[in-house]
Amino acid sequence: MYEPYPVPEIAREHKQFRYSSLWAFAKQDLRLLAFFLLIATLIGFGTGYLGPCILFACALFFALQMRSLYLVNDWISNRPYDIPPNLDGIWGALLFNVYRAQRQERIVQAEMVGLIDRAQSSLVALQEAVVLIDENHQIEWWNPAAERLLGFQSLDRGRSLLTILRQPIFIEYFHHIDDAPDGIKMKSSVFEDHYVQVKMTRFGGESRLLVAYDVTRMHNLEQMRKDFVDNISHELRTPLTVLSGYIETFTDQEDINPRWKRAFDQMQSQTRRMNALVNDLLLLSRLENDKSIVKNQIIDMPTLMNQLFDDAQAYNVDYGHTLNLDIDSHCDLIGSDSELASAFTNLITNAIKYTPKGGTVTIGWHDDGEQGILTVQDTGIGIDPKHLPRLTERFYRVDSARSRQTGGTGLGLAIVKHVLMQHNAHLEIESKENQGSLFKVIFPKERLYKML
Ligand code: ADP
């Protein structure tokens, strides 16, 4: 038969207890009292002292009960984990029940402790740092990996987490953990040139679980990729300048052999494309690497919008679209003017490029009191909504042939995304195939400068 826990010794000895009611134990006591009274009555009649004999019998029974009470108290107070004294009657039943309940509780407790031990030893064995932080932001527990990766020491128990991990990027993350669902990457405070990915999760109200792991290898690989693209773009710049210089000189010659004219024209357009590609790659790499780009200039929006509009008109000469400018906000922007101008230009040239001749392109700047919204709307070829989620990836094109034909590098929207990220802004795209597109750049309130 299945027994969930070992049967205590006392249970074997008093097996009948399991099947008897409390009345059965009370009857044992009553039988003993009746026996004492019978003997006392017989002796009392024989000696002529019935009253004192009965009194003596009651006193004896009471004394035995007091002894049992004393033994019960002694066991509970001094030896609660030993097998209890073997008592009859109601005291024995009471002792057995207390012992059984206590035994059960100890077994459950042992199981819990075992489980906690197992959980703890698996956390200790982890390569990832695990830290428990209470609702007052104080450190409750951490595993050895946290000492290796984050530099925790035994004295840190009970200290505030923010006094140990003091990097501004971490403090910012600590106060806004929902803004970075994947956590953050930060420099290790223990090893120079090492990086850790840190992620926090809330549990039980305001307590938090912090998990951190070493991402130095991934960081280095990513850096190598960036450096490679950066270097190769720089290296390509000089030969490209030389080539396009010569090609331009040859193309401009009036006595050029017509057989070569076409070839030189093609060379010129391809070197222009390569130049555009190299410039876009360099800009992207600068946006990724240089976080210190000035982002707090006050940008006079009517001036910038008019400048963008003039540039758009110059670009529009070959397309013949109707261009509109629509400004109904008195807000200016706070940010980096050259970066933002380059992002907006990308959106506007795309609208012009991807609209068949004779279409309409409208550039707008509005605010709704909470957000600033720059819009670029066209009546062009539109985009199938299935492409929208991937549109800002590098080199992602809906139609590669058309993009190349229009001189596109496939990097325009990736640049837009990076510039906007640096300005806490985001891009929303509404589009349907053959029904035109609407690109909205949304700036948060803190990026708006209101003129009085
Ligand atoms: P490209 O240099 O190819 O234009 P972008 O990153 O600027 O690269 O744009 C990515 C792709 O998004 C383009 O290849 C094009 O397919 C699509 N696209 C961008 N803007 C528009 C638009 N206004 N209308 C239709 N398609 C667009």
Coordinates of C-alpha atoms and ligand atoms in Angstrom, one line a residue:
M1 CA 0.0 0.0 0.0
Y2 CA 1.2 3.5 -0.8
E3 CA 2.3 5.4 2.3
P4 CA 3.2 9.1 1.7
Y5 CA 5.6 9.2 4.6
P6 CA 7.1 6.7 7.1
V7 CA 4.7 5.5 9.8
P8 CA 6.0 6.9 13.1
E9 CA 6.9 4.3 15.8
I10 CA 4.2 5.5 18.1
A11 CA 1.7 5.0 15.4
R12 CA 2.6 1.3 15.2
E13 CA 2.4 0.9 18.9
H14 CA -0.9 2.7 19.1
K15 CA -2.3 1.4 15.8
Q16 CA -5.8 1.1 17.2
F17 CA -5.8 4.9 17.7
R18 CA -6.3 5.4 14.0
Y19 CA -9.6 3.5 14.1
S20 CA -10.9 4.6 17.5
S21 CA -12.9 7.7 18.3
L22 CA -12.0 10.1 21.2
W23 CA -14.8 8.6 23.2
A24 CA -13.0 5.2 23.1
F25 CA -10.0 6.9 24.9
A26 CA -12.2 8.7 27.3
K27 CA -13.8 5.4 28.2
Q28 CA -10.4 4.0 29.2
D29 CA -10.1 6.9 31.7
L30 CA -13.7 6.4 32.9
R31 CA -13.1 2.7 33.4
L32 CA -10.0 3.5 35.5
L33 CA -12.0 6.0 37.6
A34 CA -14.9 3.5 38.0
F35 CA -12.3 0.8 39.1
F36 CA -10.8 3.2 41.7
L37 CA -14.3 4.1 43.0
L38 CA -15.3 0.4 43.3
I39 CA -12.2 -0.5 45.3
A40 CA -12.7 2.6 47.5
T41 CA -16.4 1.7 48.1
L42 CA -15.5 -1.9 49.1
I43 CA -12.7 -0.8 51.4
G44 CA -15.0 2.0 52.7
F45 CA -17.8 -0.4 53.6
G46 CA -15.3 -2.8 55.1
T47 CA -13.7 -0.2 57.3
G48 CA -16.6 2.1 57.8
Y49 CA -14.8 5.1 56.2
L50 CA -16.7 5.3 52.9
G51 CA -16.4 9.1 52.4
P52 CA -12.6 9.3 52.9
C53 CA -12.0 6.2 50.8
I54 CA -13.9 7.7 47.9
L55 CA -12.2 11.0 48.3
F56 CA -8.8 9.2 48.3
A57 CA -9.8 7.3 45.1
C58 CA -10.7 10.6 43.4
A59 CA -7.5 12.2 44.6
L60 CA -5.5 9.2 43.2
F61 CA -7.2 9.5 39.8
F62 CA -6.6 13.2 39.8
A63 CA -2.9 12.7 40.7
L64 CA -2.5 10.2 37.8
Q65 CA -4.1 12.8 35.4
M66 CA -1.7 15.5 36.7
R67 CA 1.2 13.1 36.1
S68 CA 0.1 12.6 32.5
L69 CA -0.3 16.3 32.1
Y70 CA 3.2 16.9 33.5
L71 CA 4.6 14.3 31.1
V72 CA 2.8 15.8 28.1
N73 CA 4.0 19.3 29.0
D74 CA 7.6 18.0 29.6
W75 CA 7.6 16.3 26.2
I76 CA 6.2 19.4 24.3
S77 CA 8.6 21.8 26.1
N78 CA 11.8 19.8 26.2
R79 CA 11.8 16.9 23.7
P80 CA 9.2 17.7 21.0
Y81 CA 11.2 15.8 18.4
D82 CA 11.5 12.6 20.5
I83 CA 9.0 9.8 20.5
P84 CA 6.3 10.9 23.1
P85 CA 5.8 9.1 26.4
N86 CA 3.5 6.1 26.1
L87 CA 0.3 7.2 27.8
D88 CA -3.2 5.7 28.0
G89 CA -6.5 7.4 27.8
I90 CA -7.3 10.8 26.5
W91 CA -3.7 12.2 27.1
G92 CA -2.2 9.4 25.0
A93 CA -4.6 10.2 22.1
L94 CA -3.7 13.9 22.4
L95 CA 0.0 13.1 22.3
F96 CA -0.3 10.9 19.3
N97 CA -2.3 13.5 17.4
V98 CA 0.2 16.2 18.2
Y99 CA 3.1 13.9 17.3
R100 CA 1.5 12.9 14.0
A101 CA 0.7 16.5 12.9
Q102 CA 4.2 17.6 13.9
R103 CA 5.8 14.7 12.0
Q104 CA 3.8 15.5 8.9
E105 CA 4.8 19.1 9.1
R106 CA 8.5 18.2 9.4
I107 CA 8.3 15.9 6.4
V108 CA 6.7 18.7 4.3
Q109 CA 9.3 21.1 5.6
A110 CA 12.1 18.8 4.8
E111 CA 10.7 18.4 1.2
M112 CA 10.5 22.2 0.9
V113 CA 14.0 22.7 2.2
G114 CA 15.2 20.0 -0.3
L115 CA 13.5 21.7 -3.1
I116 CA 14.9 25.1 -2.1
D117 CA 18.4 23.5 -1.8
R118 CA 18.1 22.0 -5.3
A119 CA 16.9 25.3 -6.8
Q120 CA 19.6 27.2 -5.0
S121 CA 22.4 24.8 -6.1
S122 CA 21.2 25.0 -9.7
L123 CA 21.3 28.8 -9.5
V124 CA 24.8 28.5 -7.9
A125 CA 25.9 26.3 -10.9
L126 CA 24.6 28.8 -13.5
Q127 CA 27.1 30.7 -15.6
E128 CA 24.6 33.6 -15.6
A129 CA 24.5 36.0 -12.7
V130 CA 21.3 35.9 -10.7
V131 CA 20.5 38.5 -8.1
L132 CA 17.4 38.9 -5.9
I133 CA 16.4 42.4 -5.0
D134 CA 13.7 43.2 -2.5
E135 CA 11.0 45.9 -2.7
N136 CA 13.4 48.5 -1.1
H137 CA 15.9 47.9 -3.9
Q138 CA 18.2 46.1 -1.4
I139 CA 20.2 43.0 -2.4
E140 CA 18.8 39.8 -0.8
W141 CA 20.7 37.0 -2.5
W142 CA 23.1 36.4 -5.4
N143 CA 24.9 33.5 -7.0
P144 CA 28.7 33.2 -7.4
A145 CA 28.5 34.2 -11.1
A146 CA 27.2 37.6 -9.9
E147 CA 30.5 38.0 -8.0
R148 CA 32.5 37.2 -11.1
L149 CA 30.4 39.3 -13.6
L150 CA 29.1 42.2 -11.5
G151 CA 31.7 42.3 -8.7
F152 CA 29.3 41.6 -5.7
Q153 CA 31.0 40.9 -2.4
S154 CA 29.7 39.3 0.8
L155 CA 29.4 42.7 2.5
D156 CA 26.9 43.8 -0.2
R157 CA 24.0 41.9 1.3
G158 CA 21.3 44.4 2.3
R159 CA 22.9 47.2 0.3
S160 CA 21.0 49.1 -2.3
L161 CA 21.6 47.7 -5.8
L162 CA 22.1 51.2 -7.2
T163 CA 25.1 51.8 -4.9
I164 CA 26.9 48.8 -6.6
L165 CA 25.8 49.1 -10.2
R166 CA 26.2 52.8 -10.6
Q167 CA 26.5 53.3 -14.3
P168 CA 24.1 55.9 -15.5
I169 CA 22.8 53.6 -18.2
F170 CA 21.9 51.0 -15.5
I171 CA 20.2 53.6 -13.2
E172 CA 18.1 54.8 -16.2
Y173 CA 17.2 51.2 -16.9
F174 CA 16.4 50.4 -13.3
H175 CA 13.8 53.2 -13.2
H176 CA 12.3 52.4 -16.5
I177 CA 12.6 48.6 -17.0
D178 CA 9.5 48.4 -19.1
D179 CA 11.2 50.6 -21.8
A180 CA 13.8 48.0 -22.5
P181 CA 12.1 44.6 -22.6
D182 CA 15.3 42.9 -23.7
G183 CA 17.4 44.5 -21.0
I184 CA 20.5 46.6 -21.6
K185 CA 24.1 46.0 -22.6
M186 CA 26.6 47.7 -20.4
K187 CA 30.3 47.7 -19.6
S188 CA 31.4 45.3 -16.9
S189 CA 32.5 47.0 -13.7
V190 CA 34.9 44.1 -12.9
F191 CA 36.8 43.5 -16.2
E192 CA 37.9 46.2 -18.5
D193 CA 36.7 45.7 -22.1
H194 CA 34.0 43.2 -21.0
Y195 CA 30.3 43.7 -21.6
V196 CA 27.3 42.2 -19.8
Q197 CA 23.7 42.0 -20.9
V198 CA 21.5 42.8 -17.9
K199 CA 17.8 42.0 -17.7
M200 CA 15.4 42.6 -14.8
T201 CA 12.0 41.1 -14.1
R202 CA 9.5 42.3 -11.4
F203 CA 7.9 39.6 -9.2
G204 CA 5.8 39.6 -6.0
G205 CA 5.0 43.4 -6.3
E206 CA 8.1 45.5 -6.3
S207 CA 10.8 42.7 -5.8
R208 CA 13.0 42.1 -8.8
L209 CA 15.1 39.4 -10.3
L210 CA 18.2 40.5 -12.2
V211 CA 19.9 38.1 -14.7
A212 CA 23.2 39.1 -16.3
Y213 CA 25.5 37.3 -18.7
D214 CA 28.7 38.0 -20.5
V215 CA 28.2 39.3 -24.1
T216 CA 31.8 40.4 -24.7
R217 CA 32.2 37.9 -27.6
M218 CA 29.0 39.0 -29.3
H219 CA 29.9 42.7 -28.7
N220 CA 33.4 42.2 -30.2
L221 CA 32.0 40.4 -33.3
E222 CA 29.4 43.2 -33.8
Q223 CA 32.2 45.8 -33.4
M224 CA 34.3 43.9 -35.9
R225 CA 31.4 44.0 -38.4
K226 CA 30.9 47.7 -37.8
D227 CA 34.7 48.4 -38.1
F228 CA 34.9 46.3 -41.3
V229 CA 32.1 48.2 -43.0
D230 CA 33.5 51.5 -41.7
N231 CA 37.0 50.8 -42.9
I232 CA 36.0 49.4 -46.3
S233 CA 33.8 52.4 -46.9
H234 CA 36.7 54.8 -46.1
E235 CA 39.1 52.8 -48.3
L236 CA 36.7 52.9 -51.2
R237 CA 36.3 56.6 -51.0
T238 CA 39.6 57.7 -52.5
P239 CA 39.6 55.3 -55.5
L240 CA 36.0 56.2 -56.2
T241 CA 36.8 59.9 -56.2
V242 CA 39.7 59.4 -58.6
L243 CA 37.5 57.2 -60.9
S244 CA 34.6 59.5 -61.0
G245 CA 36.9 62.5 -61.6
Y246 CA 38.4 60.8 -64.7
I247 CA 35.1 59.5 -65.9
E248 CA 33.5 63.0 -65.6
T249 CA 36.4 64.5 -67.6
F250 CA 36.1 61.9 -70.4
T251 CA 32.3 62.2 -70.5
D252 CA 32.5 66.0 -70.7
Q253 CA 34.8 65.9 -73.8
E254 CA 32.9 66.9 -76.9
D255 CA 35.0 64.9 -79.3
I256 CA 34.4 61.6 -77.5
N257 CA 33.9 58.7 -79.8
P258 CA 30.1 57.9 -79.7
R259 CA 30.9 54.2 -79.3
W260 CA 32.5 55.1 -75.9
K261 CA 29.9 57.7 -74.9
R262 CA 27.3 55.1 -73.7
A263 CA 30.0 53.2 -71.8
F264 CA 31.2 56.4 -70.0
D265 CA 27.6 57.4 -69.2
Q266 CA 27.0 54.1 -67.6
M267 CA 30.3 54.2 -65.7
Q268 CA 29.4 57.6 -64.4
S269 CA 26.0 56.6 -63.2
Q270 CA 27.4 53.5 -61.5
T271 CA 30.2 55.4 -59.8
R272 CA 27.6 57.9 -58.5
R273 CA 25.6 54.9 -57.1
M274 CA 28.7 53.6 -55.4
N275 CA 29.5 57.0 -54.0
A276 CA 26.0 57.3 -52.6
L277 CA 26.3 53.8 -51.1
V278 CA 29.7 54.6 -49.5
N279 CA 28.3 57.9 -48.1
D280 CA 25.2 56.2 -46.7
L281 CA 27.3 53.4 -45.1
L282 CA 29.6 55.9 -43.5
L283 CA 26.6 57.9 -42.2
L284 CA 25.0 54.8 -40.8
S285 CA 28.2 53.7 -39.1
R286 CA 28.7 57.2 -37.6
L287 CA 25.1 57.1 -36.3
E288 CA 25.7 53.7 -34.7
N289 CA 29.1 54.5 -33.2
D290 CA 29.0 58.1 -32.3
K291 CA 26.4 58.6 -29.6
S292 CA 27.6 62.1 -28.8
I293 CA 26.1 63.7 -31.9
V294 CA 24.7 67.1 -30.7
K295 CA 21.0 66.5 -30.2
N296 CA 19.9 69.6 -28.4
Q297 CA 20.0 72.3 -31.1
I298 CA 16.8 74.3 -31.5
I299 CA 15.7 73.7 -35.1
D300 CA 13.6 76.4 -36.7
M301 CA 11.0 74.2 -38.3
P302 CA 9.5 76.7 -40.8
T303 CA 13.0 77.4 -42.2
L304 CA 13.9 73.7 -42.3
M305 CA 10.6 72.7 -44.0
N306 CA 11.0 75.5 -46.6
Q307 CA 14.6 74.3 -47.3
L308 CA 13.4 70.7 -47.6
F309 CA 10.7 71.9 -49.9
D310 CA 13.1 73.8 -52.2
D311 CA 15.4 70.7 -52.3
A312 CA 12.4 68.6 -53.2
Q313 CA 11.5 70.9 -56.0
A314 CA 15.0 70.7 -57.5
Y315 CA 14.9 66.9 -57.3
N316 CA 11.4 66.8 -58.7
V317 CA 12.4 68.4 -62.1
D318 CA 12.6 64.9 -63.8
Y319 CA 9.4 63.7 -62.2
G320 CA 7.0 66.6 -62.6
H321 CA 4.9 65.9 -59.4
T322 CA 2.8 68.5 -57.7
L323 CA 4.5 69.3 -54.4
N324 CA 2.7 70.7 -51.4
L325 CA 4.0 72.1 -48.1
D326 CA 1.6 72.2 -45.2
I327 CA 2.8 73.7 -41.8
D328 CA 0.3 74.2 -39.1
S329 CA 2.4 74.0 -36.0
H330 CA 4.3 76.8 -34.1
C331 CA 6.6 74.3 -32.5
D332 CA 10.2 73.9 -33.3
L333 CA 12.3 70.8 -32.7
I334 CA 15.1 70.1 -30.4
G335 CA 17.7 67.9 -32.0
S336 CA 20.5 67.6 -34.5
D337 CA 19.6 69.6 -37.6
S338 CA 21.9 67.9 -40.0
E339 CA 20.9 64.4 -39.0
L340 CA 17.2 65.2 -39.0
A341 CA 17.5 67.1 -42.4
S342 CA 19.1 64.0 -43.9
A343 CA 16.4 61.7 -42.5
F344 CA 13.6 63.9 -43.7
T345 CA 15.3 64.2 -47.1
N346 CA 15.4 60.4 -47.4
L347 CA 11.7 60.2 -46.9
I348 CA 10.9 63.0 -49.3
T349 CA 13.2 61.7 -52.1
N350 CA 11.6 58.2 -51.6
A351 CA 8.1 59.7 -52.0
I352 CA 9.2 61.4 -55.2
K353 CA 11.1 58.4 -56.5
Y354 CA 8.4 55.9 -55.9
T355 CA 5.6 57.9 -57.4
P356 CA 4.9 57.6 -61.1
K357 CA 5.3 60.9 -63.0
G358 CA 2.6 63.5 -62.4
G359 CA 1.7 62.4 -58.9
T360 CA 1.3 64.5 -55.7
V361 CA 3.7 64.7 -52.8
T362 CA 2.7 66.6 -49.6
I363 CA 5.2 67.4 -46.8
G364 CA 3.6 68.5 -43.5
W365 CA 4.6 69.6 -40.0
H366 CA 1.9 69.5 -37.3
D367 CA 1.5 69.1 -33.5
D368 CA -1.4 67.9 -31.4
G369 CA -0.1 69.5 -28.2
E370 CA 1.5 66.2 -27.1
Q371 CA 3.5 65.2 -30.1
G372 CA 5.1 66.8 -33.1
I373 CA 4.3 65.0 -36.4
L374 CA 6.2 65.3 -39.7
T375 CA 4.4 63.7 -42.6
V376 CA 5.4 62.8 -46.1
Q377 CA 2.5 61.6 -48.2
D378 CA 2.6 60.5 -51.8
T379 CA 0.2 59.1 -54.4
G380 CA 2.8 56.6 -55.6
I381 CA 3.2 52.8 -56.0
G382 CA 2.5 52.1 -52.3
I383 CA 3.9 49.2 -50.4
D384 CA 2.2 45.8 -49.7
P385 CA 1.6 45.8 -45.9
K386 CA 3.5 42.5 -45.5
H387 CA 6.8 44.4 -46.2
L388 CA 6.2 47.2 -43.7
P389 CA 7.8 45.5 -40.6
R390 CA 11.1 44.9 -42.4
L391 CA 11.2 48.1 -44.4
T392 CA 13.8 49.9 -42.1
E393 CA 16.3 47.0 -42.3
R394 CA 19.5 47.6 -44.2
F395 CA 19.3 46.7 -47.9
Y396 CA 15.6 45.6 -47.6
R397 CA 13.8 46.6 -50.8
V398 CA 10.3 45.7 -51.9
D399 CA 11.5 45.7 -55.5
S400 CA 15.3 45.6 -55.9
A401 CA 15.3 46.3 -59.6
R402 CA 13.2 49.4 -59.2
S403 CA 15.2 50.6 -56.3
R404 CA 18.5 50.3 -58.3
Q405 CA 16.9 51.9 -61.3
T406 CA 16.0 54.9 -59.2
G407 CA 19.6 55.1 -57.8
G408 CA 18.5 53.8 -54.3
T409 CA 21.1 52.3 -51.9
G410 CA 18.6 50.4 -49.8
L411 CA 20.0 52.2 -46.7
G412 CA 17.7 55.3 -46.7
L413 CA 15.1 54.0 -44.2
A414 CA 17.8 52.4 -42.0
I415 CA 19.4 55.8 -41.7
V416 CA 16.0 57.3 -40.9
K417 CA 15.4 54.8 -38.2
H418 CA 18.7 55.4 -36.5
V419 CA 18.4 59.2 -36.6
L420 CA 14.9 58.9 -35.1
M421 CA 16.0 56.5 -32.4
Q422 CA 18.6 59.1 -31.3
H423 CA 15.8 61.7 -31.0
N424 CA 13.4 59.4 -29.1
A425 CA 11.2 59.6 -32.1
H426 CA 9.6 56.8 -34.2
L427 CA 8.3 56.1 -37.7
E428 CA 4.8 55.0 -38.6
I429 CA 4.0 53.9 -42.2
E430 CA 0.6 53.6 -43.7
S431 CA 0.5 52.2 -47.2
K432 CA -1.3 49.9 -49.6
E433 CA -0.1 48.8 -53.0
N434 CA -0.9 51.3 -55.8
Q435 CA -2.6 53.6 -53.3
G436 CA 0.2 55.8 -52.2
S437 CA 2.0 55.9 -48.8
L438 CA 2.0 58.1 -45.7
F439 CA 5.3 58.2 -43.6
K440 CA 4.8 59.8 -40.2
V441 CA 7.7 60.8 -38.0
I442 CA 6.4 61.2 -34.4
F443 CA 8.4 63.3 -31.9
P444 CA 7.7 63.1 -28.2
K445 CA 6.7 66.3 -26.2
E446 CA 10.2 66.7 -24.7
R447 CA 11.6 67.2 -28.3
L448 CA 9.3 70.1 -29.0
Y449 CA 10.3 73.7 -28.4
K450 CA 7.2 75.9 -28.1
M451 CA 7.5 79.5 -29.1
L452 CA 5.6 81.9 -26.9
Ligands
ADP1 P1 16.1 52.7 -51.4 O1 17.4 53.3 -51.4 O2 16.0 51.4 -52.1 O3 15.0 53.6 -51.7 P2 15.1 52.8 -48.6 O4 15.7 52.2 -47.4 O5 15.0 54.3 -48.7 O6 16.0 52.2 -49.8 O7 13.7 52.2 -48.9 C1 13.6 50.8 -48.7 C2 12.5 50.3 -49.7 O8 11.2 50.8 -49.2 C3 12.6 50.8 -51.1 O9 13.4 50.0 -51.8 C4 11.1 50.8 -51.6 O10 10.8 49.5 -52.0 C5 10.3 51.1 -50.3 N1 9.9 52.5 -50.2 C6 10.4 53.5 -49.5 N2 9.7 54.6 -49.6 C7 8.6 54.3 -50.4 C8 7.5 55.1 -50.9 N3 7.3 56.3 -50.5 N4 6.7 54.4 -51.7 C9 6.8 53.1 -52.0 N5 7.9 52.4 -51.6 C10 8.8 52.9 -50.8

